[in-house]
Coordinates of C-alpha atoms and ligand atoms in Angstrom, one line a residue:
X322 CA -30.7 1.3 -4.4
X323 CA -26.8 0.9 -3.4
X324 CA -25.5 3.2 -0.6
X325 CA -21.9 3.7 0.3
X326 CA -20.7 4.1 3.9
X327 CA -16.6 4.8 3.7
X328 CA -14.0 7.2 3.2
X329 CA -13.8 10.2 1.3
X330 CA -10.2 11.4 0.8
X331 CA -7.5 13.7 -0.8
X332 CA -5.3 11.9 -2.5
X333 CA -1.6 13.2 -3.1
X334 CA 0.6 11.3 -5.5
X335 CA 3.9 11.3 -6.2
X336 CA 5.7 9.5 -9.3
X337 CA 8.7 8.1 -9.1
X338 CA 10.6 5.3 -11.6
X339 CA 10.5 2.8 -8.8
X340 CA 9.0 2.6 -5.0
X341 CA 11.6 4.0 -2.1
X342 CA 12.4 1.1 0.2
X343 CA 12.4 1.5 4.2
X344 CA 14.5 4.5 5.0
X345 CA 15.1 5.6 1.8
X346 CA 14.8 8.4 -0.7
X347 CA 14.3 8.8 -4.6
X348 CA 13.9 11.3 -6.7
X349 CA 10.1 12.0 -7.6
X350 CA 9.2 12.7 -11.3
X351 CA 6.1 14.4 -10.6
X352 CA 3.1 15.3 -8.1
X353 CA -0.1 16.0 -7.9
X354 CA -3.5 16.1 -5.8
X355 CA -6.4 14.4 -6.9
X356 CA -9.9 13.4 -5.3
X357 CA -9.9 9.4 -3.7
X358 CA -11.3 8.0 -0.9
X359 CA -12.5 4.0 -1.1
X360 CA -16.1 5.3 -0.3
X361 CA -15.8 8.1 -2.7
X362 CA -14.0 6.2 -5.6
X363 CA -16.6 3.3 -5.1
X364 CA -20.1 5.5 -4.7
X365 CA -18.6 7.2 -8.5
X366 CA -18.0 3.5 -9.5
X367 CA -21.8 2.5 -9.4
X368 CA -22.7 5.8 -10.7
X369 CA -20.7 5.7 -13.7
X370 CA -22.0 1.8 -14.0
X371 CA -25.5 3.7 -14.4
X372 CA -27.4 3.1 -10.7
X373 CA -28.7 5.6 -8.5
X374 CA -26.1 5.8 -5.4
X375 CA -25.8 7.8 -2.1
X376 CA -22.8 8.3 0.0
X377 CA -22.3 8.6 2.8
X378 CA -19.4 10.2 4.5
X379 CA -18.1 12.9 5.9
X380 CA -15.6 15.6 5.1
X381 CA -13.0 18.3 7.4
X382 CA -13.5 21.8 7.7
X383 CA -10.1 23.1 5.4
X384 CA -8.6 23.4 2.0
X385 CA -9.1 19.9 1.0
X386 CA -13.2 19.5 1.5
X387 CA -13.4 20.8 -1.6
X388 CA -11.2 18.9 -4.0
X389 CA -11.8 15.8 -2.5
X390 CA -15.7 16.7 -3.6
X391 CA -15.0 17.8 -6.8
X392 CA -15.3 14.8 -9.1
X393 CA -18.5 13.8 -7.3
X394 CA -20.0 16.9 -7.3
X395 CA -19.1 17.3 -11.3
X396 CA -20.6 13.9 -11.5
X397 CA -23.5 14.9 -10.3
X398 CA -23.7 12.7 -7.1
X399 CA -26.1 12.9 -4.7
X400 CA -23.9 14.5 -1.6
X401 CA -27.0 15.4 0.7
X402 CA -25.4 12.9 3.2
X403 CA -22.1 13.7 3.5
X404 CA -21.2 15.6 6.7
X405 CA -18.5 18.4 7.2
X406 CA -17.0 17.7 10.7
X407 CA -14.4 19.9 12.4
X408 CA -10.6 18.8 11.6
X409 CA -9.0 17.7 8.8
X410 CA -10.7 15.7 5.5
X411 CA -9.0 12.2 5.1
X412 CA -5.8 12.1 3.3
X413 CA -3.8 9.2 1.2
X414 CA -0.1 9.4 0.4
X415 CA 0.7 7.6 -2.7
X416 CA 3.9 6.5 -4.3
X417 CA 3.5 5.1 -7.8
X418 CA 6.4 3.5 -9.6
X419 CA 6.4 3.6 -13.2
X420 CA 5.7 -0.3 -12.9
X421 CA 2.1 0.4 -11.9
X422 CA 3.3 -0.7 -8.5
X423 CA 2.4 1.7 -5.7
X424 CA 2.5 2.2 -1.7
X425 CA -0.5 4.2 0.2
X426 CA -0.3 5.6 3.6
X427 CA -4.0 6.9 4.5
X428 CA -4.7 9.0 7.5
X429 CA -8.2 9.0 8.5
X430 CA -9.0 12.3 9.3
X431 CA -13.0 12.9 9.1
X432 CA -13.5 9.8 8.1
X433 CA -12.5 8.3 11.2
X434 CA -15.6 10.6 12.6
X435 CA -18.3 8.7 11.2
X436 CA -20.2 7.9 13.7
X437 CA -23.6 5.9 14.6
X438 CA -26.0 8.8 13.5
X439 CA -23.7 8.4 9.8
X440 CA -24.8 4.8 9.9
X441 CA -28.1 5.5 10.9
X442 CA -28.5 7.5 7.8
X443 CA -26.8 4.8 5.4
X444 CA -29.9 2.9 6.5
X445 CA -32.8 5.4 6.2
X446 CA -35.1 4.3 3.5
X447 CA -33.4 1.5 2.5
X448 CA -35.6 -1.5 1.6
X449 CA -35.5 -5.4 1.8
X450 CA -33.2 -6.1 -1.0
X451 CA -31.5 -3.0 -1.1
X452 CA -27.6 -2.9 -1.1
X453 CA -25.1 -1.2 1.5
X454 CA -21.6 -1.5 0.5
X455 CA -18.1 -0.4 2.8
X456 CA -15.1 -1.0 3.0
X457 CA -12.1 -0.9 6.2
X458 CA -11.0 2.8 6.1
X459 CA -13.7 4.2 8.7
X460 CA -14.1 3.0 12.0
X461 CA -14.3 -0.8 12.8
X462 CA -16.9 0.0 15.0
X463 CA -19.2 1.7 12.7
X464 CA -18.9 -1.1 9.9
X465 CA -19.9 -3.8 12.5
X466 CA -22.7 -1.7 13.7
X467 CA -23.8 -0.9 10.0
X468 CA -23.7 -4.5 9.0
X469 CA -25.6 -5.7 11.7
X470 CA -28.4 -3.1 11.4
X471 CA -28.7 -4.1 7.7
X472 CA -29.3 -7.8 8.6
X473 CA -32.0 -6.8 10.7
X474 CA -33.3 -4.6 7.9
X475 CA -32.9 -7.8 5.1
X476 CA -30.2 -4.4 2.9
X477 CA -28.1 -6.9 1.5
X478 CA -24.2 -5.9 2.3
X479 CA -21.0 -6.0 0.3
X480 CA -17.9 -5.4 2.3
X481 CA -14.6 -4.8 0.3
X482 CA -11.7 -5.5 3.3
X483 CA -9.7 -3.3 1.8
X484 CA -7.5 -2.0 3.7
X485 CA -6.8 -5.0 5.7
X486 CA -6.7 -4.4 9.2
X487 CA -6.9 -6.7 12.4
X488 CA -10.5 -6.6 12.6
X489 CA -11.1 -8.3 9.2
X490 CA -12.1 -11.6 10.1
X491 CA -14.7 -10.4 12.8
X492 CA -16.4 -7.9 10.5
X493 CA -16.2 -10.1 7.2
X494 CA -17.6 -12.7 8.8
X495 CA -20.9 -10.4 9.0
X496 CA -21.4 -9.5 5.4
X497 CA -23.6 -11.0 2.7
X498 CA -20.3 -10.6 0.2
X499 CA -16.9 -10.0 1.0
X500 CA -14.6 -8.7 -1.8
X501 CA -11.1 -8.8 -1.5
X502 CA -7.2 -9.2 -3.4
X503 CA -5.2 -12.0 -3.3
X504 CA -3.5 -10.5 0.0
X505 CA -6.4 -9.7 1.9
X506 CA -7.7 -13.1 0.5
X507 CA -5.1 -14.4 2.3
X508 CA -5.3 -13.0 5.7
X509 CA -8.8 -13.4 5.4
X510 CA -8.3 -17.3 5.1
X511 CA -5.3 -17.0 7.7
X512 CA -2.7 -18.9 5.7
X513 CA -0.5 -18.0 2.9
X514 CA -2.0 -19.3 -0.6
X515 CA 0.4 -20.3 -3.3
X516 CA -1.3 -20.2 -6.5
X517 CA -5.0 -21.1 -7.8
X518 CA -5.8 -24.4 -6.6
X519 CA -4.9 -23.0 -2.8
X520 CA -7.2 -20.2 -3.6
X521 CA -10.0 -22.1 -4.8
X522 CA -9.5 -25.0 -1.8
X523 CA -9.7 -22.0 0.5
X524 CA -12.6 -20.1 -0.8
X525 CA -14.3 -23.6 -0.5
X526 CA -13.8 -24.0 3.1
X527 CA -14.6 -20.7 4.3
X528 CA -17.6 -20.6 2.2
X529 CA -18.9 -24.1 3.8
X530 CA -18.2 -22.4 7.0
X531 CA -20.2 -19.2 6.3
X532 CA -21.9 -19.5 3.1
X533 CA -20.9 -15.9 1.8
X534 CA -20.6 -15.1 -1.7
X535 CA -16.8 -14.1 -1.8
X536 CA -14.8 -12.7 -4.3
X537 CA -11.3 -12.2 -4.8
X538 CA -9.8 -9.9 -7.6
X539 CA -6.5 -11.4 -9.2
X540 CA -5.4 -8.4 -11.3
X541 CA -4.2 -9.6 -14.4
X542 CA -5.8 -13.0 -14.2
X543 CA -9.3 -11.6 -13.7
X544 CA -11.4 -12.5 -11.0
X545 CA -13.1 -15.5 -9.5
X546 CA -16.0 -16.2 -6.5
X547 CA -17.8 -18.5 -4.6
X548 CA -21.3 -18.1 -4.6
X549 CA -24.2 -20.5 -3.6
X550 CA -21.2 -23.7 -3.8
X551 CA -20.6 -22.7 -7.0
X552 CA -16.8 -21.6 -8.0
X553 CA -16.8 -19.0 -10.9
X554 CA -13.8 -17.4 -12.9
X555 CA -13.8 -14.7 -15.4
X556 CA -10.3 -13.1 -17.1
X557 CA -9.7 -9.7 -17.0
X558 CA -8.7 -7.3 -20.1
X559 CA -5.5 -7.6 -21.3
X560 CA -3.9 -4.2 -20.4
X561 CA -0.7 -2.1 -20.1
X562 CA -1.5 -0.7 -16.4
X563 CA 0.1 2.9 -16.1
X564 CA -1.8 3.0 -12.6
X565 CA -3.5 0.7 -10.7
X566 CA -5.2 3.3 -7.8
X567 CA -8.2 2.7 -8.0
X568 CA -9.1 -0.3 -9.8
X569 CA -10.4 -2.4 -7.2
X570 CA -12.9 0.6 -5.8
X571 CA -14.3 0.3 -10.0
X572 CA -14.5 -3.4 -9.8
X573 CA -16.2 -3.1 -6.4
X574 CA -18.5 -0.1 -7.8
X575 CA -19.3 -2.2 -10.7
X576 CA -19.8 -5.2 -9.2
X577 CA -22.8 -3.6 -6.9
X578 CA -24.2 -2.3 -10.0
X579 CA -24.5 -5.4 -11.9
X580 CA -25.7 -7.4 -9.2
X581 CA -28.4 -4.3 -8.3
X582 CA -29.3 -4.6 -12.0
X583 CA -29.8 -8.4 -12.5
X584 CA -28.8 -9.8 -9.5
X585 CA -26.5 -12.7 -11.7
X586 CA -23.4 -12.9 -10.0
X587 CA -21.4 -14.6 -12.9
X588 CA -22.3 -11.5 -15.2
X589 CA -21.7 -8.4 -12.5
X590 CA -18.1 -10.6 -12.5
X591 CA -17.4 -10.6 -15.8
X592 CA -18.6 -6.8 -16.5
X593 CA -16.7 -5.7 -13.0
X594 CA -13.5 -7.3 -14.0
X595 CA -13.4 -5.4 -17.1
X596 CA -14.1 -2.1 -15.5
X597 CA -11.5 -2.9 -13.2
X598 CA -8.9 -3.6 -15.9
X599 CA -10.0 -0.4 -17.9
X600 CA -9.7 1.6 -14.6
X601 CA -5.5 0.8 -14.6
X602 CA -5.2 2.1 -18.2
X603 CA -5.5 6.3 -16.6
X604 CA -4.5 8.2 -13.9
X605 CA -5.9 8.7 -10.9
X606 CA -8.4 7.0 -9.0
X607 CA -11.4 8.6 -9.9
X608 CA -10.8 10.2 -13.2
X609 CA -9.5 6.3 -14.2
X610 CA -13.0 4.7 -13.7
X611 CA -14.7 3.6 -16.8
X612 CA -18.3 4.7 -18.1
X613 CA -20.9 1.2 -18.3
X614 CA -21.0 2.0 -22.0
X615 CA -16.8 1.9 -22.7
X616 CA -17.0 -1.5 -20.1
X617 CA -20.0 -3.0 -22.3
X618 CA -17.9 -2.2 -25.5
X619 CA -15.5 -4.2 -24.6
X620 CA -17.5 -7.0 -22.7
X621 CA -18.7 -7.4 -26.1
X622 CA -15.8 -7.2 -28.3
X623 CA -12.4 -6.4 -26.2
X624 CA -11.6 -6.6 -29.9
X625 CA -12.6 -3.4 -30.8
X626 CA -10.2 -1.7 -28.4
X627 CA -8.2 0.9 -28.3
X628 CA -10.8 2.8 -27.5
X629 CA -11.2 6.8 -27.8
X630 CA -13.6 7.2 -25.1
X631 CA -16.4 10.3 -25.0
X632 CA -17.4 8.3 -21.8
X633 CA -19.2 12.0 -21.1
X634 CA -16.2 12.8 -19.1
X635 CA -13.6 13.7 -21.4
X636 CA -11.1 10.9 -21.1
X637 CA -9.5 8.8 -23.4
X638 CA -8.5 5.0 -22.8
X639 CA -5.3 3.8 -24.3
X640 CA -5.7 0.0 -24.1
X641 CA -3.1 -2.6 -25.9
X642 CA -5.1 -4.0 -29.2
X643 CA -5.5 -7.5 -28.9
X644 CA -4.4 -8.9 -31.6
X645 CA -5.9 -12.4 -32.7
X646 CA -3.5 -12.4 -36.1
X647 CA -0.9 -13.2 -33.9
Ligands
RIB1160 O1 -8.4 2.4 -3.3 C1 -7.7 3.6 -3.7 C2 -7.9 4.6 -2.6 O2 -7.3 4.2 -1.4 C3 -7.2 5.9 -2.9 O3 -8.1 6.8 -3.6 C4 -6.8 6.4 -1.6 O4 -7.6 7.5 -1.1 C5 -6.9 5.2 -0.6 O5 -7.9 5.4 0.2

């Protein structure tokens, strides 16, 4: 069994042909609202990777409970544990540029109201070997009481230290598996990493120091990890990204699903790098993440792409052919 304990958000996007810089203002092409959250995008992540999930998380009493429930709900998660609380529901201001590049402001809102009997409840019934994944948008507090509960319980915990705040070292310090991007990679090893073989010394050191699995996510170059002393790299699809919110919740979603399946962290890296490229092919942040059976498609043959997907959601992937004629 995985269980989320994280955010749960409205996300409202704007388009624009390229990001605003500090104090100024562009011209937007289009906007819209759309269901997010890094709790919420990962919990529908290991669902549509095909393993049972709950969620935990909590919601604000106004207009935006709803929405930001929607996908979920039409997914047909299980949502018993997610709490309405008086205020507002969390909210994430996006910008994307029509390079795939984007800025996010979040406010916290309800999720910032999670508290110890939310993390309590992440815990209830799980068993030895179980799985509790988070990730840095609820309060510090709560993911370093959450992860220390599930040591004493033997849950096994993934924390994704995205976003990257100042208490990142403390809390990743105290999870089984830490996922993160080159940037939060970076902060995480506190230096500045110029290419591969900086990456790869660092991921050494810190995992002789702690012996995590850790896994950074390289976008278009895939994904690699340190597990058990053992440095492992997979590539990522080869795709045009038309937006990229998102993708890292699907690799994270997937890569609990793989690893609650079989447990082999080489293949739950391969399959979640995948999902994670296929996730930057659509919009939005939960509408974007792939079903297992488009992902295994092109695990198999990437190949056999584009892909018209009936992925039992109704969307279609547009993914560049690879195209081995040259
Ligand atoms: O990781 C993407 C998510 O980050 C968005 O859905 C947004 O809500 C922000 O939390």
């Amino acid at each position: 069994m995985i269980t989320v304990l994280g955010s749960i958000n409205i996300d409202l996007v704007a388009r624009t042909r390229r990001l605003p810089r500090p104090g100024e203002t562009v011209a937007g092409r289009s906007a819209n609202t759309a269901a997010g959250g890094k709790g919420a995008n990962q919990a529908l992540a290991v669902h549509r990777a095909g393993r049972p999930v709950h969620l935990i998380g909590a919601v604000g009493r106004d207009g935006f409970a709803e929405p930001a429930l929607a996908v979920l709900k039409e997914a047909g998660l299980d949502l018993s544990r997610v709490r309405q609380v008086e205020g507002a529901t969390g909210s994430a201001f996006i910008i994307i540029g029509d390079d795939g590049e984007n800025m996010i402001t979040v406010v916290a809102g309800a999720n910032g109201m999670l508290g110890e009997e939310d993390v309590e409840r992440s815990l209830a019934g799980s068993r030895q070997g179980d799985f509790l994944m988070l990730q840095m948008e609820i309060h510090a507090d709560m993911i370093s009481r959450a992860l220390a509960m599930a040591r004493g319980r033997k849950v096994k915990t993934i924390l994704n230290i995205a976003p990257a705040t100042g208490d990142v070292l403390d809390l990743a310090s105290m999870a089984d598996i830490v996922i993160a991007n080159e940037s939060e990679f970076a902060l995480l090893a506190s230096q500045p990493l110029k290419g591969l073989d900086d990456q790869i010394a660092a991921l050494r050191r810190l995992h002789d120091n702690c012996h995590q699995t850790i896994v950074v996510t390289l976008g278009p170059a895939g994904a690699m990890a340190i597990s058990d002393g053992q440095i492992i790299q997979v590539p990522a699809l080869p795709v045009t990204p038309i937006d990229t919110v998102g993708a890292g919740d699907t690799f994270c979603g997937y890569f609990a699903a793989e690893l609650d399946r079989h447990g082999d962290i080489e293949r739950a890296l391969r399959v979640s790098a995948i999902a994670g490229s296929l996730a930057c092919t659509e919009l939005g942040a939960q509408t974007s993440i792939p079903g297992r059976d488009v992902v295994m498609a092109a695990l198999i043959n990437p190949h056999s792409l584009p892909l018209s997907v009936g992925a039992g959601y109704g969307i279609e992937f547009y993914v560049e052919r690879i195209d081995d004629t040259g």
